[in-house]
Amino acid sequence: CGLLSVRPDQRWARVQFASYGDGIAPVSGDINLAEAFPWAGGLLLEERAPVVVYRLTDLPPEAAADRFVWEHMGVRSNLAVPVFVGTEVPYVIVIHWVHQEWHIPDLYIPRLRVLGDVAVSALQRKEAADRAARQSARVAAAVDLAGIGFSEWTVGTGPPYVDARM
């Protein structure tokens, strides 16, 4: 199972996070899955619909490229659910069954959507914290380079911050 990230232009999707069972080869994050799975990608990113494949033999003829890749990967059943942020689909949750075909219950889809919302919220919070830390480091480096003191105070929030040079 994994979380795929999708570029805004929807022409590139890659594995961002994944968990693999014993003996299952990992999928490189350098592979463009939007190209490898054009049929599924169209459903997920253009129609914004989940892709449920109980058996590869049930796939329509237009899914031949997808079927070829799934067969090469040893996939027997597939569930892919788009994760929405506003109107965009920046992530997709994917689960593959490789040891046997699986009749995926319909209730998995709304549950995976909730899981996707939680995961994306956590990712966005982490990315925001990382951006803030980088910005703080840049400001600190600029202050050090300039050799000036630094203070900050927001009225009503307590005592001001004043560095040692002030």
C-alpha positions as a Python dict, from the first residue, in 0.01 Angstrom:
ca = {
    (1, 'C'): (0, 0, 0),
    (2, 'G'): (118, 351, -54),
    (3, 'L'): (53, 720, -84),
    (4, 'L'): (126, 862, -426),
    (5, 'S'): (196, 1230, -477),
    (6, 'V'): (67, 1394, -795),
    (7, 'R'): (213, 1708, -950),
    (8, 'P'): (-33, 1993, -1012),
    (9, 'D'): (-19, 1938, -1391),
    (10, 'Q'): (-123, 1574, -1326),
    (11, 'R'): (140, 1446, -1570),
    (12, 'W'): (360, 1298, -1299),
    (13, 'A'): (273, 1077, -1006),
    (14, 'R'): (520, 896, -784),
    (15, 'V'): (536, 686, -472),
    (16, 'Q'): (589, 921, -179),
    (17, 'F'): (534, 674, 106),
    (18, 'A'): (480, 298, 87),
    (19, 'S'): (475, -19, 291),
    (20, 'Y'): (556, -350, 126),
    (21, 'G'): (490, -705, 231),
    (22, 'D'): (768, -960, 260),
    (23, 'G'): (916, -1042, -79),
    (24, 'I'): (743, -753, -257),
    (25, 'A'): (980, -537, -460),
    (26, 'P'): (952, -166, -383),
    (27, 'V'): (847, 76, -655),
    (28, 'S'): (1103, 350, -711),
    (29, 'G'): (996, 708, -643),
    (30, 'D'): (1166, 796, -973),
    (31, 'I'): (904, 612, -1182),
    (32, 'N'): (628, 823, -1335),
    (33, 'L'): (318, 623, -1245),
    (34, 'A'): (92, 859, -1444),
    (35, 'E'): (264, 728, -1759),
    (36, 'A'): (273, 367, -1643),
    (37, 'F'): (-101, 362, -1564),
    (38, 'P'): (-277, 583, -1822),
    (39, 'W'): (-620, 423, -1783),
    (40, 'A'): (-621, 429, -1402),
    (41, 'G'): (-464, 776, -1403),
    (42, 'G'): (-744, 906, -1621),
    (43, 'L'): (-1007, 773, -1385),
    (44, 'L'): (-830, 902, -1074),
    (45, 'L'): (-711, 1241, -1194),
    (46, 'E'): (-954, 1343, -1467),
    (47, 'E'): (-1276, 1178, -1355),
    (48, 'R'): (-1170, 1190, -986),
    (49, 'A'): (-1310, 841, -936),
    (50, 'P'): (-1164, 550, -741),
    (51, 'V'): (-1016, 262, -938),
    (52, 'V'): (-1133, -77, -815),
    (53, 'V'): (-996, -385, -991),
    (54, 'Y'): (-1104, -718, -847),
    (55, 'R'): (-940, -924, -1123),
    (56, 'L'): (-706, -812, -1398),
    (57, 'T'): (-907, -1022, -1644),
    (58, 'D'): (-1201, -784, -1582),
    (59, 'L'): (-1011, -482, -1713),
    (60, 'P'): (-1144, -321, -2032),
    (61, 'P'): (-930, -327, -2350),
    (62, 'E'): (-832, 39, -2302),
    (63, 'A'): (-655, -64, -1979),
    (64, 'A'): (-406, -289, -2161),
    (65, 'A'): (-100, -82, -2060),
    (66, 'D'): (-212, -76, -1695),
    (67, 'R'): (-279, -449, -1700),
    (68, 'F'): (68, -518, -1843),
    (69, 'V'): (238, -322, -1562),
    (70, 'W'): (19, -476, -1289),
    (71, 'E'): (93, -825, -1422),
    (72, 'H'): (467, -745, -1425),
    (73, 'M'): (439, -626, -1063),
    (74, 'G'): (246, -939, -963),
    (75, 'V'): (-68, -744, -870),
    (76, 'R'): (-387, -951, -855),
    (77, 'S'): (-632, -683, -728),
    (78, 'N'): (-606, -307, -694),
    (79, 'L'): (-776, -25, -507),
    (80, 'A'): (-677, 336, -572),
    (81, 'V'): (-862, 629, -415),
    (82, 'P'): (-800, 995, -502),
    (83, 'V'): (-742, 1228, -208),
    (84, 'F'): (-883, 1577, -258),
    (85, 'V'): (-745, 1907, -135),
    (86, 'G'): (-1007, 2154, -245),
    (87, 'T'): (-1075, 2062, -606),
    (88, 'E'): (-726, 1923, -670),
    (89, 'V'): (-606, 1561, -643),
    (90, 'P'): (-251, 1595, -508),
    (91, 'Y'): (-242, 1243, -360),
    (92, 'V'): (-374, 895, -428),
    (93, 'I'): (-394, 608, -179),
    (94, 'V'): (-319, 272, -341),
    (95, 'I'): (-353, -81, -211),
    (96, 'H'): (-244, -383, -415),
    (97, 'W'): (-317, -747, -340),
    (98, 'V'): (-46, -974, -476),
    (99, 'H'): (-101, -1315, -317),
    (100, 'Q'): (-464, -1351, -419),
    (101, 'E'): (-747, -1169, -587),
    (102, 'W'): (-960, -972, -343),
    (103, 'H'): (-1318, -856, -361),
    (104, 'I'): (-1271, -509, -216),
    (105, 'P'): (-1568, -405, 0),
    (106, 'D'): (-1731, -76, -103),
    (107, 'L'): (-1692, 59, 252),
    (108, 'Y'): (-1313, 72, 203),
    (109, 'I'): (-1346, 374, -28),
    (110, 'P'): (-1497, 628, 218),
    (111, 'R'): (-1268, 499, 492),
    (112, 'L'): (-962, 546, 274),
    (113, 'R'): (-1082, 897, 187),
    (114, 'V'): (-1090, 981, 560),
    (115, 'L'): (-746, 823, 606),
    (116, 'G'): (-623, 1028, 311),
    (117, 'D'): (-760, 1349, 463),
    (118, 'V'): (-581, 1275, 790),
    (119, 'A'): (-255, 1186, 615),
    (120, 'V'): (-264, 1493, 391),
    (121, 'S'): (-338, 1722, 687),
    (122, 'A'): (-36, 1579, 870),
    (123, 'L'): (182, 1621, 560),
    (124, 'Q'): (71, 1980, 514),
    (125, 'R'): (142, 2062, 880),
    (126, 'K'): (490, 1907, 851),
    (127, 'E'): (564, 2094, 527),
    (128, 'A'): (451, 2423, 688),
    (129, 'A'): (670, 2358, 993),
    (130, 'D'): (966, 2275, 767),
    (131, 'R'): (914, 2598, 567),
    (132, 'A'): (896, 2799, 890),
    (133, 'A'): (1216, 2639, 1022),
    (134, 'R'): (1400, 2713, 694),
    (135, 'Q'): (1277, 3073, 698),
    (136, 'S'): (1382, 3113, 1061),
    (137, 'A'): (1729, 2978, 980),
    (138, 'R'): (1762, 3223, 688),
    (139, 'V'): (1661, 3518, 909),
    (140, 'A'): (1905, 3407, 1181),
    (141, 'A'): (2185, 3374, 924),
    (142, 'A'): (2110, 3721, 784),
    (143, 'V'): (2109, 3875, 1132),
    (144, 'D'): (2440, 3702, 1216),
    (145, 'L'): (2597, 3809, 885),
    (146, 'A'): (2489, 4170, 935),
    (147, 'G'): (2620, 4166, 1293),
    (148, 'I'): (2311, 4339, 1425),
    (149, 'G'): (2093, 4271, 1722),
    (150, 'F'): (1743, 4140, 1688),
    (151, 'S'): (1430, 4196, 1888),
    (152, 'E'): (1068, 4108, 1839),
    (153, 'W'): (758, 4202, 2029),
    (154, 'T'): (390, 4166, 1961),
    (155, 'V'): (181, 4384, 2188),
    (156, 'G'): (-26, 4185, 2435),
    (157, 'T'): (168, 3858, 2401),
    (158, 'G'): (407, 3897, 2689),
    (159, 'P'): (761, 4030, 2714),
    (160, 'P'): (958, 4103, 2397),
    (161, 'Y'): (1232, 3872, 2264),
    (162, 'V'): (1572, 4042, 2263),
    (163, 'D'): (1890, 3861, 2153),
    (164, 'A'): (2222, 3902, 2334),
    (165, 'R'): (2357, 4167, 2094),
    (166, 'M'): (2069, 4403, 2172),
}
